[in-house]
XYZ file of C-alpha atoms in Angstrom:
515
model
C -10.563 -2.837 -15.754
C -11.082 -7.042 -15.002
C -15.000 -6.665 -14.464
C -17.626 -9.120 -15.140
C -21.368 -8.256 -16.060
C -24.201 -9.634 -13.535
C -25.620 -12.604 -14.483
C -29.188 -12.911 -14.815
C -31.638 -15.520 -13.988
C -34.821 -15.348 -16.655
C -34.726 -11.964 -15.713
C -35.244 -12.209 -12.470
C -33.056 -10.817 -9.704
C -32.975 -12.004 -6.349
C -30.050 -10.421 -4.798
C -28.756 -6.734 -4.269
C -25.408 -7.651 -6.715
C -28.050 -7.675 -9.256
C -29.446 -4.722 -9.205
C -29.816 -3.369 -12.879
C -27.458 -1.081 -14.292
C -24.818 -0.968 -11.967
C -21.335 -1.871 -13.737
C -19.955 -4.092 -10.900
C -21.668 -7.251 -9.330
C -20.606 -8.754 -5.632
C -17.324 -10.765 -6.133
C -16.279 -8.680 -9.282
C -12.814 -7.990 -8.929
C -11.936 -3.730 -10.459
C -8.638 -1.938 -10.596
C -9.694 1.116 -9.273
C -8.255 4.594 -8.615
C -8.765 6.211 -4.520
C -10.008 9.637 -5.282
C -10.598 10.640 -1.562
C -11.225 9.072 1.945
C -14.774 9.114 3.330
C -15.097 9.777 7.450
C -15.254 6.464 8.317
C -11.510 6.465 7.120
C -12.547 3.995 3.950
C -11.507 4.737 0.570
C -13.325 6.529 -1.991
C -13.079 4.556 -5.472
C -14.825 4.602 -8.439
C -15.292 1.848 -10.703
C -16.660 3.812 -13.796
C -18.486 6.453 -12.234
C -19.772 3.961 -9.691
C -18.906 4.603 -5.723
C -16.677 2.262 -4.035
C -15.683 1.996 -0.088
C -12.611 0.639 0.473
C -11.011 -0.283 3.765
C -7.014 0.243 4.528
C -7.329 2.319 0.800
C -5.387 5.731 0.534
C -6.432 8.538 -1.420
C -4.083 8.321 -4.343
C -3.675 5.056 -4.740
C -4.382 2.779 -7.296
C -5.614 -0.601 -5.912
C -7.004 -3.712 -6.797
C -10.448 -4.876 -5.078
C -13.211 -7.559 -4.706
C -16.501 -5.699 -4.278
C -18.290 -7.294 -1.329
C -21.834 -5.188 -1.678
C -23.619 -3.199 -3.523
C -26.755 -0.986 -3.124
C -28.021 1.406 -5.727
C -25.909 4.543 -5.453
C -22.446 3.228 -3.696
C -20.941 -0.427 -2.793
C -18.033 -1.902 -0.805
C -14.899 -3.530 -1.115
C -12.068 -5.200 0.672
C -8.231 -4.369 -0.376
C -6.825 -6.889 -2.712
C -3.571 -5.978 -3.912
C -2.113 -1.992 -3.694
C -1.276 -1.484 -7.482
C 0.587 1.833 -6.766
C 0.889 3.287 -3.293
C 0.217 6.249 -2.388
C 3.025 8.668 -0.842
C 1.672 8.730 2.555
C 1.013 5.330 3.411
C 3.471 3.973 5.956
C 3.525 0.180 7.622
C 1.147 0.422 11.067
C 3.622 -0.164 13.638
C 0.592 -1.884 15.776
C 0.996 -6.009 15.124
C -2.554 -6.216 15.456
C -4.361 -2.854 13.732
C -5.846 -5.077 10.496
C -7.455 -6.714 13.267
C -8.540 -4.500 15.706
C -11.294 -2.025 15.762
C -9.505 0.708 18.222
C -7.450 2.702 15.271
C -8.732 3.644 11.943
C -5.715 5.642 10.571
C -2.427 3.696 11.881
C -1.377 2.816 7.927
C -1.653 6.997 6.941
C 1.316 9.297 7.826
C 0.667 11.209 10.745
C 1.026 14.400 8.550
C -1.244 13.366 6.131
C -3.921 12.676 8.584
C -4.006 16.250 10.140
C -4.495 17.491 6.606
C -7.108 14.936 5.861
C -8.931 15.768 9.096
C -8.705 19.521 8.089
C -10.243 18.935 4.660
C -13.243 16.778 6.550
C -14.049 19.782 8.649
C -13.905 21.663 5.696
C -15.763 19.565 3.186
C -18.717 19.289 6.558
C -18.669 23.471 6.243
C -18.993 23.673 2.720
C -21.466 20.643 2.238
C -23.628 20.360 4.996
C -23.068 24.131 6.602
C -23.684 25.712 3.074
C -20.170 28.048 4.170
C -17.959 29.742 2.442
C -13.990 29.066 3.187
C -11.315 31.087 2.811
C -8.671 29.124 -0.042
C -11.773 26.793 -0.963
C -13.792 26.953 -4.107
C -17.391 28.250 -4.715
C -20.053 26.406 -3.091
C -19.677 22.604 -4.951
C -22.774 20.811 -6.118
C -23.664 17.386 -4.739
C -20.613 15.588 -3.763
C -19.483 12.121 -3.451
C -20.955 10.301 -0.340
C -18.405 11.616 1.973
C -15.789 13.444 0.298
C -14.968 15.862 -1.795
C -16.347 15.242 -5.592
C -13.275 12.580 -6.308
C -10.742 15.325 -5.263
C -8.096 14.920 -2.847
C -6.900 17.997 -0.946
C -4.350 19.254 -3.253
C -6.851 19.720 -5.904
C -9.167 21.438 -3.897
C -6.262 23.874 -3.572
C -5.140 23.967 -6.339
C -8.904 24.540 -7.898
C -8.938 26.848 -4.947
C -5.771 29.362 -6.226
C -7.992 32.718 -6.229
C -6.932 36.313 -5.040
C -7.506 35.613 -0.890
C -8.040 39.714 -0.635
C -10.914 39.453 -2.584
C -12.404 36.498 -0.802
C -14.953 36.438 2.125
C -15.437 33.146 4.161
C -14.166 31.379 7.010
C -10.229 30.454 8.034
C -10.012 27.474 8.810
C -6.420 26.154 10.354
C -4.276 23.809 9.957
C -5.292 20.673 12.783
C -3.467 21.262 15.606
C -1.697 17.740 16.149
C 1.370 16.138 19.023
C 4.749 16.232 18.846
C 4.582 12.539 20.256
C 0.596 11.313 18.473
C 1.176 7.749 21.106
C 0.654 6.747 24.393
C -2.379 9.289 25.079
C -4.770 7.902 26.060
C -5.419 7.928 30.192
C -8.291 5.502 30.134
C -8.456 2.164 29.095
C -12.233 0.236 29.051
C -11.358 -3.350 28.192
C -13.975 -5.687 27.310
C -13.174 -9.038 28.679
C -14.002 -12.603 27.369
C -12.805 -15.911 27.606
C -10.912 -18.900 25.574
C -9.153 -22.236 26.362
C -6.859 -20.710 28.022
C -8.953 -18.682 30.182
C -9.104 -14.688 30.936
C -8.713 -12.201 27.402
C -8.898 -8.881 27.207
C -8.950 -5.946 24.232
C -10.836 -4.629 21.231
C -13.432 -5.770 19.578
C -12.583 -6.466 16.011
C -13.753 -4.294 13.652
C -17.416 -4.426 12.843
C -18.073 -7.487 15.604
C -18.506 -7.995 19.384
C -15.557 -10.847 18.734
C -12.584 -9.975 21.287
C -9.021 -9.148 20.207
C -7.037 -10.478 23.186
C -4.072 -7.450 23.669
C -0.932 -7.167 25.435
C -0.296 -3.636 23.904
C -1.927 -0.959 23.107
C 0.043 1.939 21.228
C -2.570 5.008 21.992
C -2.811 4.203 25.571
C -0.944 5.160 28.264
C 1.980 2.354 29.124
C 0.752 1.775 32.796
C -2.817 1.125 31.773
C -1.436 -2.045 29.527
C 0.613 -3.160 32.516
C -2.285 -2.896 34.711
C -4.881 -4.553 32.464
C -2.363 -7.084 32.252
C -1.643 -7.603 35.633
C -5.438 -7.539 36.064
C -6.539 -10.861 33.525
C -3.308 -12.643 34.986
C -4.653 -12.215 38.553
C -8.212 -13.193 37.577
C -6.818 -16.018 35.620
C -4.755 -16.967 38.791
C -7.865 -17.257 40.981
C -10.738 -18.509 38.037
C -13.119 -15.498 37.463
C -15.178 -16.091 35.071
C -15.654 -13.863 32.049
C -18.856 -12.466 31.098
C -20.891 -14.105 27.838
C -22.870 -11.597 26.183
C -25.355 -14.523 24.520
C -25.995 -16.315 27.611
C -25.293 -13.044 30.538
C -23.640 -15.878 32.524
C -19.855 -15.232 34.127
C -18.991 -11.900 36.428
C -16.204 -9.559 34.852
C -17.368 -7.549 31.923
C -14.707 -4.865 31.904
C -11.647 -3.699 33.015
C -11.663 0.115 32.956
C -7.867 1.962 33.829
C -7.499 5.463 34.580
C -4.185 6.940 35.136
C -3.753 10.526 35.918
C -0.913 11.821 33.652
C 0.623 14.836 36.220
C 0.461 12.932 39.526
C 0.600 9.834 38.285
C -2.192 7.771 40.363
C -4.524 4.636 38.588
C -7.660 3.788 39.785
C -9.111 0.280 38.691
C -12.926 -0.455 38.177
C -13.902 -3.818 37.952
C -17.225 -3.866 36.099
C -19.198 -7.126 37.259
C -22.111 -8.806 36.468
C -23.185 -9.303 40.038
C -22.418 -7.860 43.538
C -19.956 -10.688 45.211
C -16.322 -11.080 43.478
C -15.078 -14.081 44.828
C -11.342 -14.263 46.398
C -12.110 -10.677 46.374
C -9.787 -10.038 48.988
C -7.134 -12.132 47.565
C -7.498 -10.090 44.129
C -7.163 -6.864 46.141
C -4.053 -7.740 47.990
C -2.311 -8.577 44.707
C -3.399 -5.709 42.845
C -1.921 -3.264 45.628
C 1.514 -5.810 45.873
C 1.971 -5.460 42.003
C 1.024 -2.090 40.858
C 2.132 0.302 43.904
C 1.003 3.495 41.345
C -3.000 2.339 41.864
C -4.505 4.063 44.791
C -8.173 3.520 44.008
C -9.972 -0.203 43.423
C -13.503 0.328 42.556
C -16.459 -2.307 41.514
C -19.096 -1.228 39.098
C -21.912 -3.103 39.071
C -23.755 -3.883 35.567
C -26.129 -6.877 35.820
C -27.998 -5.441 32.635
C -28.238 -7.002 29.210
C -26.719 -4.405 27.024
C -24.179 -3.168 25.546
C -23.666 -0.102 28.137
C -20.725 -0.232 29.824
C -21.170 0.854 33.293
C -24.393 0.217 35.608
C -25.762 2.354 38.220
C -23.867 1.031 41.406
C -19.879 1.723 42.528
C -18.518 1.609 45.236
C -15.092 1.800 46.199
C -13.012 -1.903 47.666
C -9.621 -0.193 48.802
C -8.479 3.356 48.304
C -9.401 6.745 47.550
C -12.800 7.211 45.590
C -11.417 9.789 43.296
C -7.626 10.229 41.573
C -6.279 14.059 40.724
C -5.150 14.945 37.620
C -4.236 18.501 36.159
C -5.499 20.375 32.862
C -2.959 23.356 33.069
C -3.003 24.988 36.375
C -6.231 23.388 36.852
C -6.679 20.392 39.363
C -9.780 17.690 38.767
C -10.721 14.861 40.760
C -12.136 12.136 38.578
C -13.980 9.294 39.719
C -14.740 5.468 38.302
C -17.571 7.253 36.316
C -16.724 10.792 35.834
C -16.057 12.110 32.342
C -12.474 13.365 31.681
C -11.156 14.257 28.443
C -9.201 11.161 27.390
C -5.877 13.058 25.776
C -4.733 15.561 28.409
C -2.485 17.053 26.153
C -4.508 17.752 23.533
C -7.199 18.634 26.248
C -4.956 21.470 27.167
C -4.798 22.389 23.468
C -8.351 22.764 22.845
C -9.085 24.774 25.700
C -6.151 27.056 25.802
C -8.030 27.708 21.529
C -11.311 28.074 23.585
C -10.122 30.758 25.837
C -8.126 32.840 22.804
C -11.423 32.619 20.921
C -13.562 33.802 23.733
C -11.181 37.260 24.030
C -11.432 37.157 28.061
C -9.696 40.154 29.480
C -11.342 38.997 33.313
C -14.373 41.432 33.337
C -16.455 39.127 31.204
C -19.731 37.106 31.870
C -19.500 33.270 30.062
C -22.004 30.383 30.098
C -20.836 27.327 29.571
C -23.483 25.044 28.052
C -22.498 21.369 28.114
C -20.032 22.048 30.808
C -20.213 18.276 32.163
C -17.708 18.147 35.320
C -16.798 21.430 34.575
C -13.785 20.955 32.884
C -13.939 23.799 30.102
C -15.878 26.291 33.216
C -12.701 26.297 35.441
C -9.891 26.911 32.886
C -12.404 29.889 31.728
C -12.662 31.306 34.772
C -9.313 31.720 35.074
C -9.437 34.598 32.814
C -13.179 35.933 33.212
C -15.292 38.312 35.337
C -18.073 35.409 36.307
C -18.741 31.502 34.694
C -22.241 30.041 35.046
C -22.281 26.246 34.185
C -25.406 23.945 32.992
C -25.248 20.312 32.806
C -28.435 18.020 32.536
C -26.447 15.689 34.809
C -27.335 15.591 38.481
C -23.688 13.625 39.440
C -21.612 15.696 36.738
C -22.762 19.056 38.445
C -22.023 17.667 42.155
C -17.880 16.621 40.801
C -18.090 20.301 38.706
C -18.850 21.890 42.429
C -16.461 19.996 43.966
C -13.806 20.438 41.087
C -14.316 24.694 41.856
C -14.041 24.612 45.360
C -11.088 22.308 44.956
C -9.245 25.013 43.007
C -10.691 28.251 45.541
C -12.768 29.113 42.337
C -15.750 30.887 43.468
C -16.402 33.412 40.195
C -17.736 30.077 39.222
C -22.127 28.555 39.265
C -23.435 25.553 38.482
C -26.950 24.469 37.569
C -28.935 21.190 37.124
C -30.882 21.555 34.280
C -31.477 21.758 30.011
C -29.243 24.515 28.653
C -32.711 25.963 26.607
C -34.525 25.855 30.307
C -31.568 27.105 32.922
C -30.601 30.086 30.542
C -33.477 32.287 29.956
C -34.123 31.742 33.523
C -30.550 33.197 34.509
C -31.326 35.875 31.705
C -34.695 36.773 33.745
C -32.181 37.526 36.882
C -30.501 39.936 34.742
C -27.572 37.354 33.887
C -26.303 38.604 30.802
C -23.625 36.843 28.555
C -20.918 38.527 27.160
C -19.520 34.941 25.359
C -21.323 31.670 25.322
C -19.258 28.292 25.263
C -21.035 24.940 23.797
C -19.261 21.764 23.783
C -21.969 19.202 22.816
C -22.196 15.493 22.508
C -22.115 14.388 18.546
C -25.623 15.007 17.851
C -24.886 18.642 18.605
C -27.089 21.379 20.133
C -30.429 21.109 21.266
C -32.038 23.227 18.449
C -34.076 25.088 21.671
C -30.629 25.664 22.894
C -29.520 27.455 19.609
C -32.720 28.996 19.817
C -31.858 30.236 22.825
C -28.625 31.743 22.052
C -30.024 33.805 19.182
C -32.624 34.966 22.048
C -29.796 35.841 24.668
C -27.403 37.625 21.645
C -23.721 37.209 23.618
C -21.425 39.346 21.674
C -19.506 36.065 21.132
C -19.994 32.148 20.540
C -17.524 29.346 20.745
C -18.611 25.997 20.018
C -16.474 23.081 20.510
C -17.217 20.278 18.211
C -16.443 16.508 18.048
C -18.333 15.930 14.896
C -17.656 18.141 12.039
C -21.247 17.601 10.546
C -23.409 18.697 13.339
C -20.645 21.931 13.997
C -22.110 22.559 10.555
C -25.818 22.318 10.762
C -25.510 24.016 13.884
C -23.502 27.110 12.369
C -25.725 27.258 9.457
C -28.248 27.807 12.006
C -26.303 30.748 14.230
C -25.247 32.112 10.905
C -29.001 32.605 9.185
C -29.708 33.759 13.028
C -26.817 36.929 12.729
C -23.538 35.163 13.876
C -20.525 35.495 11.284
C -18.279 32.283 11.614
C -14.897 33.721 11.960
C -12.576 30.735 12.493
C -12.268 27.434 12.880
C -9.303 25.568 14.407
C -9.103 21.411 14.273
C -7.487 19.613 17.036
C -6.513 15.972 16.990
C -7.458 14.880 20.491
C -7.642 10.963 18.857
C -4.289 10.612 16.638
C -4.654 7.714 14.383
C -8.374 7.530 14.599
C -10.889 9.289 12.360
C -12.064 11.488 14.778
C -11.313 15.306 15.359
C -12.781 18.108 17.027
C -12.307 21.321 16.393
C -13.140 24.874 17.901
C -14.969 27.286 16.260
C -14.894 31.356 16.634
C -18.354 32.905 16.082
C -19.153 37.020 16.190
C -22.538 38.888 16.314
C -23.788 41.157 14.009
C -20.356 40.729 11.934
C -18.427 42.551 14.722
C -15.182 40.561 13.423
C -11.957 41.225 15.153
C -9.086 38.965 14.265
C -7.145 37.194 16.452
């Protein structure tokens, strides 16, 4: 290894490179081996026992590195040179991923990240959840910050190579990835700034609030880029000023594109910093002459300091107020702000693993905490007896009643209110719930709603997860409470990003019966 040792000043230390002990200083340069990926998508190195983060690093490789920080139990990095390569690193077809912040995982063969977002769900289970998994080894001792003790997946299976009959513990899939992991995304929210030459619109870069101007986009859907496009050159045509963050002088924030994948129809929002656009009747006309596929123009009003997209007004300057998309047989309409699963393929996915892991045969009661606009409610009702929604959204309940009565669903109720509150009171009218669906935000359940659950004692749970380590706090919690984790499935809803959600099959009082 080509280290140097700290130097110190009469003993003194006045920065963190200094810190005593530690056998790498910032600016040391290490040839270091990638012994796992953490879930930010960085490298895991060590540099003689020490931790090292490095971005763009593979698991597997051998690289070369500049540390950049240090603290006292890990440090970062940045990517040198790649001394040997590892087998599933591929060239990111996107000409600007080192710079942008959007994609994470572009450099990593598509294969290899489905297994690598398996093993995160599983490391989360093991780690955080305290679980057992089928194929996995005994319960580890503390771990690596964010992965797996220095091993890679193969290890782990191969460390792993016991007699399955004789194992208890949860199955956990294989991530359910696409056929075709680009051009998935049906929204596009585009920050927009301003240089020389006037008008730019992307991503931030990574780790700044610096814009990426982009033309292309390889995760989102090709109409969105022609419409954000279109969009800047228009605004550039008639001089709208961009909004500055430092100062909160100039009107257009964002440009936010949502294209319905079945029926094909785009709404625009303009997001504004103020209530008048000027020429905004000139900006309309060519909108509608250039992009015949957008049926709704809407304004979004954000005068705010901050960092929050959308404000509280909308209103609609030509068109419809809402465009119709499909999840399966199942019609939405979405509005500028209504939320709507980003990847409706995948979206179909998750919820056709949702309904096989409830075991509907049409006679069953379901809640659906979390149910938002009511997306997950409708394509369960499909195939239950009754489905009683709770949302603690006033606007997402009035587009999840409008989204049933759009599809004749009336074995279908929806409540304003906190899961923990609007549940016992339904169990008081002698609601009682054969299954009970939660798809919370990342900080998971409530911990009155899990509470709540254990109270109520469905015969079934299925909780849909987009972060892998509050699905396993929150299981450790349904497990202590009498639940048996059966399965759990991950889906890649985000391809080339570190993110992945995953479903998870939960049975009371060990009642298990495989699917």
């Amino acid at each position: 290894m080509n280290k140097r040792h700290s130097r110190r000043n009469s003993g003194r230390r006045s920065t963190p490179a200094a810190i005593a002990g530690l056998p790498v200083a910032k600016n040391d340069e290490a040839v270091i081996d990638i012994i796992g990926m953490n879930h930010d998508g960085e490298g895991v190195g060590r540099a003689e026992g020490y931790t090292l983060f490095v971005a763009g690093a593979l698991p597997g490789e051998k690289v070369r590195v500049k540390v950049l920080k240090t603290k006292k139990q890990y440090g970062y990095a940045k990517l040198l040179d790649i001394v040997q390569a590892s087998p599933n690193r591929i060239a990111a077809p996107c000409p600007i991923y080192d710079q942008c912040g959007g994609c994470q995982l572009q450099h990593m063969d598509y294969a290899a990240q489905l297994a690598w977002k398996r093993q995160l769900v599983v490391d989360n289970l093991t780690r955080i959840g305290k679980l057992q998994v089928l194929g996995e080894p005994e319960l580890r001792g503390p771990q690596a910050i964010g992965g797996a003790e220095g091993a890679d997946a193969a290890a782990l299976a191969s460390a792993a190579a016991v007699d399955g009959a004789a194992q208890q513990g949860i199955q956990v899939h294989a991530t359910l990835g696409m056929n075709e992991p680009w051009r998935y995304r049906n929204k596009a929210q585009v920050p927009i700034g301003v240089t020389e030459g006037g008008l730019v619109g992307g991503f931030y870069a990574r780790g700044s609030h610096r814009i990426i101007d982009m033309e292309t986009c390889l995760i989102q859907h090709e109409h969105n880029d022609e419409v954000v496009a279109r969009v800047k050159a228009i605004g550039r045509k008639l001089g709208i000023t961009a909004y500055d963050e430092e100062t909160g002088q100039g009107l257009l924030r964002h440009v936010v594109v949502k294209v319905a994948f079945r029926t094909g129809e785009m709404m625009i929002v303009l997001v504004t910093n103020g209530d008048k656009i000027p020429h905004a009747d000139e900006w309309i006309s060519e909108i509608r002459e250039q992009l015949p596929s957008v049926v709704s123009i809407c304004q979004n009003v954000n005068t705010k300091q901050t960092n929050v997209i959308f404000g509280d007004v909308t209103r609609v300057l030509w068109g419809s107020e809402v465009i119709y998309d499909y999840i399966g047989d199942v019609k939405f309409a979405i509005s500028a702000r209504s939320f709507y699963q980003v990847n409706p393929a995948q979206t179909e996915v998750l919820y056709g693993k949702t309904v096989e892991y409830a075991q509907l045969t049409g006679k069953e009661t379901v809640i659906d905490a979390y149910c938002g606009i009511g997306t997950i409610s409708l394509f369960l009702a499909q195939h239950a007896g009754n489905v009683y929604g709770v949302e603690i959204v006033p606007e997402a309940i009035e587009d999840a009643r409008r989204n049933a009565e759009l599809n004749g669903m009336s074995n279908v109720t929806f409540e304003v209110g906190a899961s923990e509150d609007v549940i016992p009171a339904w169990k008081e009218q002698g609601i009682e719930a054969d299954v009970i669906v939660v798809d919370p935000p990342r900080k998971g359940c409530d911990p009155k709603l899990l509470e709540t659950i254990l109270e109520m004692k469905p015969e079934r749970v299925v909780y849909v997860s987009c972060n892998p380590s509050t699905l396993s706090r929150d299981l450790r919690v349904l497990e202590d409470g009498g639940y048996k984790t059966v399965e759990v499935t991950p889906v890649d809803m985000f391809p080339h990003t570190v993110h992945v959600e995953s479903v998870a099959w939960l049975v009371r009082d060990g009642a298990v019966n495989s699917t």
